[in-house]
């Protein structure tokens, strides 16, 4: 097994990640708290955002800007203790029935049991591309960095600089890609006790409320033009980002040791054949 602290893992992503975090944005300037009736709060002069949930409501925020391609980072500390039934999110999405979406969803669990990280990619309204992970760290004890890189060639999801999955542009074989719809960045904490923990078998313990998740070091470096041609020519590092051989090995390590579900291997779910992008990687 490759060590999770492999000193040889010095990809361009990790170097640029430090640069981005050193220039973190300000929540007061970058986002709006859009729901929760006071359960979402910005503190520390815009450097910290907390979302809370009780039996009446959860809470959430969205970016002021919309983006077409870019790089998006946030540090997140999840609900501690018995978080069963809760879902904490960081995602990008457009609107409408043919929307695009890139998801990090953290499914809570009983005290002592690890979170499940649920990821998905929607392109032109088509999702069903779930990959799930048990992380190699405790995401409730400290802040950890979750990142999305989205350019015309690929979508890459990272945890602490380790690539978890890559969704490549496979339009050449008829697979829709995220290339024309602007997306906002969202975060939320909400109750999903009907399905989030062990398929809904474990319900939310409301005696533990309020539940709180914390966000910091939010960065959204993307193209804010509504013109597709303009954004397709953006001259930023994320526009050309891809996984080098070391990063590919790192992703294989994460998937081999920590992935618990992969839609690309679920032959029962797709009896007529796996999605075409699964067979072309």
mmCIF file of C-alpha atoms in Angstrom:
data_model
loop_
_atom_site.group_PDB
_atom_site.id
_atom_site.type_symbol
_atom_site.label_atom_id
_atom_site.label_comp_id
_atom_site.label_asym_id
_atom_site.label_seq_id
_atom_site.Cartn_x
_atom_site.Cartn_y
_atom_site.Cartn_z
ATOM 1 C CA UNK A 1 0.000 0.000 0.000
ATOM 2 C CA UNK A 2 1.212 3.501 -0.770
ATOM 3 C CA UNK A 3 1.644 5.561 2.365
ATOM 4 C CA UNK A 4 -0.928 8.296 2.806
ATOM 5 C CA UNK A 5 1.974 10.596 3.657
ATOM 6 C CA UNK A 6 4.063 9.586 0.659
ATOM 7 C CA UNK A 7 6.936 12.145 0.507
ATOM 8 C CA UNK A 8 7.161 11.644 -3.236
ATOM 9 C CA UNK A 9 3.712 13.119 -3.764
ATOM 10 C CA UNK A 10 4.734 16.666 -4.700
ATOM 11 C CA UNK A 11 2.410 17.354 -7.587
ATOM 12 C CA UNK A 12 1.732 20.806 -8.937
ATOM 13 C CA UNK A 13 -1.681 20.623 -7.244
ATOM 14 C CA UNK A 14 -0.230 20.603 -3.727
ATOM 15 C CA UNK A 15 2.036 23.551 -4.460
ATOM 16 C CA UNK A 16 -0.762 25.587 -5.983
ATOM 17 C CA UNK A 17 -3.093 24.600 -3.132
ATOM 18 C CA UNK A 18 -0.834 26.392 -0.658
ATOM 19 C CA UNK A 19 -0.904 29.484 -2.850
ATOM 20 C CA UNK A 20 -4.694 29.440 -3.053
ATOM 21 C CA UNK A 21 -5.134 28.983 0.696
ATOM 22 C CA UNK A 22 -2.720 31.820 1.353
ATOM 23 C CA UNK A 23 -5.064 34.044 -0.678
ATOM 24 C CA UNK A 24 -8.345 32.772 0.730
ATOM 25 C CA UNK A 25 -11.471 34.758 0.041
ATOM 26 C CA UNK A 26 -13.866 36.469 2.402
ATOM 27 C CA UNK A 27 -17.293 34.953 3.024
ATOM 28 C CA UNK A 28 -18.852 38.385 3.481
ATOM 29 C CA UNK A 29 -17.780 39.320 -0.031
ATOM 30 C CA UNK A 30 -18.087 35.940 -1.753
ATOM 31 C CA UNK A 31 -21.325 34.278 -0.589
ATOM 32 C CA UNK A 32 -24.871 34.851 0.589
ATOM 33 C CA UNK A 33 -26.500 32.794 3.318
ATOM 34 C CA UNK A 34 -29.696 31.886 1.520
ATOM 35 C CA UNK A 35 -31.730 29.831 3.970
ATOM 36 C CA UNK A 36 -31.887 28.708 7.583
ATOM 37 C CA UNK A 37 -33.424 31.747 9.329
ATOM 38 C CA UNK A 38 -30.322 32.672 11.304
ATOM 39 C CA UNK A 39 -28.784 29.204 11.466
ATOM 40 C CA UNK A 40 -25.986 30.210 9.104
ATOM 41 C CA UNK A 41 -23.442 32.710 10.410
ATOM 42 C CA UNK A 42 -20.293 34.440 9.174
ATOM 43 C CA UNK A 43 -17.665 35.302 11.797
ATOM 44 C CA UNK A 44 -14.002 36.277 12.225
ATOM 45 C CA UNK A 45 -14.221 39.171 9.782
ATOM 46 C CA UNK A 46 -15.491 36.929 7.020
ATOM 47 C CA UNK A 47 -12.970 34.120 7.506
ATOM 48 C CA UNK A 48 -15.337 31.537 9.060
ATOM 49 C CA UNK A 49 -18.831 30.401 8.091
ATOM 50 C CA UNK A 50 -20.871 28.036 10.253
ATOM 51 C CA UNK A 51 -24.054 26.203 9.333
ATOM 52 C CA UNK A 52 -26.305 24.665 11.956
ATOM 53 C CA UNK A 53 -29.338 22.413 11.943
ATOM 54 C CA UNK A 54 -32.054 21.618 14.433
ATOM 55 C CA UNK A 55 -35.375 19.836 14.077
ATOM 56 C CA UNK A 56 -36.984 22.897 12.495
ATOM 57 C CA UNK A 57 -34.453 23.591 9.753
ATOM 58 C CA UNK A 58 -30.972 23.264 8.359
ATOM 59 C CA UNK A 59 -29.115 26.082 6.593
ATOM 60 C CA UNK A 60 -27.112 26.895 3.507
ATOM 61 C CA UNK A 61 -25.202 29.422 1.416
ATOM 62 C CA UNK A 62 -24.419 30.108 -2.228
ATOM 63 C CA UNK A 63 -21.728 32.055 -4.046
ATOM 64 C CA UNK A 64 -22.566 35.530 -5.272
ATOM 65 C CA UNK A 65 -20.919 34.755 -8.611
ATOM 66 C CA UNK A 66 -21.663 32.121 -11.212
ATOM 67 C CA UNK A 67 -18.803 30.338 -12.933
ATOM 68 C CA UNK A 68 -18.057 28.492 -16.146
ATOM 69 C CA UNK A 69 -14.896 26.480 -15.398
ATOM 70 C CA UNK A 70 -12.540 27.119 -12.528
ATOM 71 C CA UNK A 71 -11.007 25.845 -9.343
ATOM 72 C CA UNK A 72 -12.947 25.800 -6.084
ATOM 73 C CA UNK A 73 -11.518 25.046 -2.631
ATOM 74 C CA UNK A 74 -12.892 25.072 0.869
ATOM 75 C CA UNK A 75 -11.735 23.811 4.234
ATOM 76 C CA UNK A 76 -14.508 22.062 6.114
ATOM 77 C CA UNK A 77 -14.897 20.592 9.600
ATOM 78 C CA UNK A 78 -17.893 18.286 9.843
ATOM 79 C CA UNK A 79 -20.484 17.697 12.570
ATOM 80 C CA UNK A 80 -18.865 15.937 15.522
ATOM 81 C CA UNK A 81 -20.238 13.073 17.607
ATOM 82 C CA UNK A 82 -23.486 11.401 16.615
ATOM 83 C CA UNK A 83 -24.116 12.929 13.200
ATOM 84 C CA UNK A 84 -26.462 10.204 11.941
ATOM 85 C CA UNK A 85 -29.064 11.524 9.515
ATOM 86 C CA UNK A 86 -27.180 14.727 8.717
ATOM 87 C CA UNK A 87 -25.765 15.673 5.318
ATOM 88 C CA UNK A 88 -23.114 18.381 4.951
ATOM 89 C CA UNK A 89 -22.390 19.555 1.412
ATOM 90 C CA UNK A 90 -20.013 21.504 -0.790
ATOM 91 C CA UNK A 91 -21.045 21.497 -4.434
ATOM 92 C CA UNK A 92 -21.472 23.363 -7.691
ATOM 93 C CA UNK A 93 -24.763 23.441 -9.581
ATOM 94 C CA UNK A 94 -26.639 25.194 -12.334
ATOM 95 C CA UNK A 95 -30.426 25.382 -12.488
ATOM 96 C CA UNK A 96 -33.130 23.606 -14.481
ATOM 97 C CA UNK A 97 -34.023 20.067 -15.498
ATOM 98 C CA UNK A 98 -30.897 19.692 -17.635
ATOM 99 C CA UNK A 99 -28.612 21.111 -14.964
ATOM 100 C CA UNK A 100 -24.922 20.418 -14.369
ATOM 101 C CA UNK A 101 -23.671 19.583 -10.881
ATOM 102 C CA UNK A 102 -20.498 18.467 -9.070
ATOM 103 C CA UNK A 103 -21.079 17.091 -5.564
ATOM 104 C CA UNK A 104 -19.304 16.550 -2.281
ATOM 105 C CA UNK A 105 -21.901 15.217 0.189
ATOM 106 C CA UNK A 106 -20.808 14.032 3.631
ATOM 107 C CA UNK A 107 -23.226 11.521 5.152
ATOM 108 C CA UNK A 108 -23.214 11.490 8.937
ATOM 109 C CA UNK A 109 -22.988 8.432 11.151
ATOM 110 C CA UNK A 110 -23.166 7.206 14.720
ATOM 111 C CA UNK A 111 -20.413 8.296 17.084
ATOM 112 C CA UNK A 112 -17.214 6.414 16.347
ATOM 113 C CA UNK A 113 -18.281 5.319 12.851
ATOM 114 C CA UNK A 114 -16.670 7.036 9.860
ATOM 115 C CA UNK A 115 -18.459 9.465 7.598
ATOM 116 C CA UNK A 116 -19.312 8.423 4.056
ATOM 117 C CA UNK A 117 -18.227 10.885 1.379
ATOM 118 C CA UNK A 118 -20.730 10.681 -1.486
ATOM 119 C CA UNK A 119 -19.635 12.225 -4.802
ATOM 120 C CA UNK A 120 -21.549 12.635 -8.044
ATOM 121 C CA UNK A 121 -21.291 14.438 -11.384
ATOM 122 C CA UNK A 122 -24.306 15.588 -13.414
ATOM 123 C CA UNK A 123 -23.933 16.695 -17.020
ATOM 124 C CA UNK A 124 -26.894 18.157 -18.894
ATOM 125 C CA UNK A 125 -29.320 16.627 -16.388
ATOM 126 C CA UNK A 126 -27.738 13.164 -16.366
ATOM 127 C CA UNK A 127 -26.299 11.995 -13.047
ATOM 128 C CA UNK A 128 -26.086 8.446 -11.660
ATOM 129 C CA UNK A 129 -22.302 8.704 -11.451
ATOM 130 C CA UNK A 130 -21.893 8.071 -7.736
ATOM 131 C CA UNK A 131 -18.607 7.189 -6.090
ATOM 132 C CA UNK A 132 -18.423 6.864 -2.310
ATOM 133 C CA UNK A 133 -15.448 6.872 0.043
ATOM 134 C CA UNK A 134 -14.504 6.350 3.675
ATOM 135 C CA UNK A 135 -11.774 8.915 4.242
ATOM 136 C CA UNK A 136 -8.307 8.156 5.658
ATOM 137 C CA UNK A 137 -8.692 10.914 8.261
ATOM 138 C CA UNK A 138 -11.344 11.987 10.764
ATOM 139 C CA UNK A 139 -13.113 14.923 9.048
ATOM 140 C CA UNK A 140 -14.683 16.050 12.351
ATOM 141 C CA UNK A 141 -11.489 16.649 14.350
ATOM 142 C CA UNK A 142 -9.973 19.370 12.219
ATOM 143 C CA UNK A 143 -10.444 21.291 8.983
ATOM 144 C CA UNK A 144 -9.631 19.444 5.760
ATOM 145 C CA UNK A 145 -9.489 20.822 2.222
ATOM 146 C CA UNK A 146 -11.917 19.715 -0.504
ATOM 147 C CA UNK A 147 -11.383 20.932 -4.049
ATOM 148 C CA UNK A 148 -12.976 20.854 -7.477
ATOM 149 C CA UNK A 149 -11.082 21.552 -10.695
ATOM 150 C CA UNK A 150 -13.345 21.964 -13.728
ATOM 151 C CA UNK A 151 -12.081 22.719 -17.200
ATOM 152 C CA UNK A 152 -13.175 21.768 -20.745
ATOM 153 C CA UNK A 153 -11.282 18.463 -20.561
ATOM 154 C CA UNK A 154 -12.141 17.090 -17.134
ATOM 155 C CA UNK A 155 -13.572 17.424 -13.644
ATOM 156 C CA UNK A 156 -11.306 16.386 -10.746
ATOM 157 C CA UNK A 157 -12.359 16.087 -7.093
ATOM 158 C CA UNK A 158 -9.681 16.239 -4.397
ATOM 159 C CA UNK A 159 -9.473 15.710 -0.625
ATOM 160 C CA UNK A 160 -6.434 17.298 1.013
ATOM 161 C CA UNK A 161 -4.700 17.379 -2.369
ATOM 162 C CA UNK A 162 -5.311 13.693 -3.124
ATOM 163 C CA UNK A 163 -7.410 13.155 -6.262
ATOM 164 C CA UNK A 164 -10.446 11.003 -5.517
ATOM 165 C CA UNK A 165 -11.976 10.806 -8.979
ATOM 166 C CA UNK A 166 -11.709 12.231 -12.461
ATOM 167 C CA UNK A 167 -14.570 12.652 -14.933
ATOM 168 C CA UNK A 168 -13.114 13.219 -18.377
ATOM 169 C CA UNK A 169 -14.781 14.861 -21.344
ATOM 170 C CA UNK A 170 -15.996 11.898 -23.409
ATOM 171 C CA UNK A 171 -18.268 13.746 -25.818
ATOM 172 C CA UNK A 172 -16.513 11.878 -28.622
ATOM 173 C CA UNK A 173 -18.359 8.713 -27.542
ATOM 174 C CA UNK A 174 -21.668 10.441 -26.797
ATOM 175 C CA UNK A 175 -21.252 11.210 -23.082
ATOM 176 C CA UNK A 176 -22.556 14.696 -22.131
ATOM 177 C CA UNK A 177 -20.081 17.063 -20.472
ATOM 178 C CA UNK A 178 -20.347 20.200 -18.332
ATOM 179 C CA UNK A 179 -19.424 22.887 -20.832
ATOM 180 C CA UNK A 180 -22.093 25.544 -21.316
ATOM 181 C CA UNK A 181 -23.945 26.218 -18.042
ATOM 182 C CA UNK A 182 -22.690 28.581 -15.379
ATOM 183 C CA UNK A 183 -22.758 27.144 -11.869
ATOM 184 C CA UNK A 184 -22.813 28.661 -8.397
ATOM 185 C CA UNK A 185 -20.961 27.174 -5.438
ATOM 186 C CA UNK A 186 -23.159 25.957 -2.590
ATOM 187 C CA UNK A 187 -22.806 24.656 0.945
ATOM 188 C CA UNK A 188 -25.524 23.254 3.172
ATOM 189 C CA UNK A 189 -26.337 21.234 6.269
ATOM 190 C CA UNK A 190 -29.651 19.430 6.182
ATOM 191 C CA UNK A 191 -31.606 16.473 7.539
ATOM 192 C CA UNK A 192 -31.746 13.332 5.406
ATOM 193 C CA UNK A 193 -32.530 10.741 8.029
ATOM 194 C CA UNK A 194 -34.710 8.813 5.573
ATOM 195 C CA UNK A 195 -31.643 7.677 3.612
ATOM 196 C CA UNK A 196 -28.328 9.194 4.744
ATOM 197 C CA UNK A 197 -27.180 6.714 7.400
ATOM 198 C CA UNK A 198 -27.278 2.985 6.649
ATOM 199 C CA UNK A 199 -30.006 3.507 4.122
ATOM 200 C CA UNK A 200 -32.232 5.307 6.628
ATOM 201 C CA UNK A 201 -32.038 2.623 9.305
ATOM 202 C CA UNK A 202 -30.376 5.036 11.729
ATOM 203 C CA UNK A 203 -32.388 8.194 12.389
ATOM 204 C CA UNK A 204 -31.299 11.633 13.547
ATOM 205 C CA UNK A 205 -30.942 11.945 17.326
ATOM 206 C CA UNK A 206 -32.480 15.362 17.856
ATOM 207 C CA UNK A 207 -31.345 15.424 21.486
ATOM 208 C CA UNK A 208 -27.885 16.152 20.049
ATOM 209 C CA UNK A 209 -29.082 19.255 18.172
ATOM 210 C CA UNK A 210 -28.056 21.790 17.135
ATOM 211 C CA UNK A 211 -25.617 20.165 14.734
ATOM 212 C CA UNK A 212 -22.892 22.451 13.348
ATOM 213 C CA UNK A 213 -20.461 22.309 10.416
ATOM 214 C CA UNK A 214 -17.738 24.920 9.838
ATOM 215 C CA UNK A 215 -16.257 26.271 6.597
ATOM 216 C CA UNK A 216 -13.144 28.402 6.096
ATOM 217 C CA UNK A 217 -10.553 29.354 3.430
ATOM 218 C CA UNK A 218 -13.102 29.438 0.627
ATOM 219 C CA UNK A 219 -11.635 30.098 -2.806
ATOM 220 C CA UNK A 220 -13.513 30.376 -6.074
ATOM 221 C CA UNK A 221 -11.128 31.115 -8.917
ATOM 222 C CA UNK A 222 -13.128 30.760 -12.111
ATOM 223 C CA UNK A 223 -14.448 32.416 -15.215
ATOM 224 C CA UNK A 224 -17.450 34.602 -14.400
ATOM 225 C CA UNK A 225 -18.256 35.550 -17.983
ATOM 226 C CA UNK A 226 -21.511 34.174 -19.378
ATOM 227 C CA UNK A 227 -19.823 33.780 -22.771
ATOM 228 C CA UNK A 228 -18.736 30.195 -23.386
ATOM 229 C CA UNK A 229 -16.023 31.166 -25.874
ATOM 230 C CA UNK A 230 -14.486 33.630 -23.433
ATOM 231 C CA UNK A 231 -14.351 31.071 -20.636
ATOM 232 C CA UNK A 232 -13.016 28.368 -22.941
ATOM 233 C CA UNK A 233 -9.986 30.577 -23.599
ATOM 234 C CA UNK A 234 -9.257 31.473 -19.979
ATOM 235 C CA UNK A 235 -5.512 31.513 -19.364
ATOM 236 C CA UNK A 236 -5.464 30.149 -15.814
ATOM 237 C CA UNK A 237 -3.608 27.176 -14.344
ATOM 238 C CA UNK A 238 -6.845 25.286 -13.713
ATOM 239 C CA UNK A 239 -7.705 25.479 -17.406
ATOM 240 C CA UNK A 240 -4.816 23.135 -18.234
ATOM 241 C CA UNK A 241 -4.757 21.018 -15.073
ATOM 242 C CA UNK A 242 -4.572 17.259 -15.478
ATOM 243 C CA UNK A 243 -3.263 14.385 -13.388
ATOM 244 C CA UNK A 244 0.387 13.505 -13.843
ATOM 245 C CA UNK A 245 1.601 9.950 -13.261
ATOM 246 C CA UNK A 246 2.196 10.528 -9.542
ATOM 247 C CA UNK A 247 -1.287 11.968 -9.075
ATOM 248 C CA UNK A 248 -2.751 9.054 -11.040
ATOM 249 C CA UNK A 249 -1.045 6.658 -8.639
ATOM 250 C CA UNK A 250 -2.361 8.639 -5.718
ATOM 251 C CA UNK A 251 -5.921 8.445 -7.056
ATOM 252 C CA UNK A 252 -5.543 4.698 -7.568
ATOM 253 C CA UNK A 253 -4.365 4.401 -3.953
ATOM 254 C CA UNK A 254 -7.410 6.306 -2.679
ATOM 255 C CA UNK A 255 -9.824 4.294 -4.796
ATOM 256 C CA UNK A 256 -8.254 0.937 -3.943
ATOM 257 C CA UNK A 257 -8.161 1.507 -0.200
ATOM 258 C CA UNK A 258 -11.014 3.901 0.577
ATOM 259 C CA UNK A 259 -13.661 3.729 -2.143
ATOM 260 C CA UNK A 260 -16.709 1.755 -1.023
ATOM 261 C CA UNK A 261 -18.946 2.251 -4.066
ATOM 262 C CA UNK A 262 -18.225 2.858 -7.758
ATOM 263 C CA UNK A 263 -21.030 3.137 -10.281
ATOM 264 C CA UNK A 264 -18.614 1.939 -12.946
ATOM 265 C CA UNK A 265 -18.453 -1.522 -11.376
ATOM 266 C CA UNK A 266 -22.154 -1.921 -10.473
ATOM 267 C CA UNK A 267 -23.252 -4.406 -13.131
ATOM 268 C CA UNK A 268 -26.495 -5.156 -11.273
ATOM 269 C CA UNK A 269 -27.513 -1.530 -11.495
ATOM 270 C CA UNK A 270 -26.728 -1.382 -15.211
ATOM 271 C CA UNK A 271 -27.813 -4.787 -16.593
ATOM 272 C CA UNK A 272 -27.823 -3.446 -20.144
ATOM 273 C CA UNK A 273 -24.169 -2.474 -19.817
ATOM 274 C CA UNK A 274 -22.073 -0.026 -17.822
ATOM 275 C CA UNK A 275 -22.151 3.665 -18.812
ATOM 276 C CA UNK A 276 -19.872 4.263 -21.808
ATOM 277 C CA UNK A 277 -17.386 6.447 -19.912
ATOM 278 C CA UNK A 278 -16.687 3.493 -17.596
ATOM 279 C CA UNK A 279 -15.424 1.351 -20.435
ATOM 280 C CA UNK A 280 -13.260 4.013 -22.044
ATOM 281 C CA UNK A 281 -11.068 5.055 -19.115
#
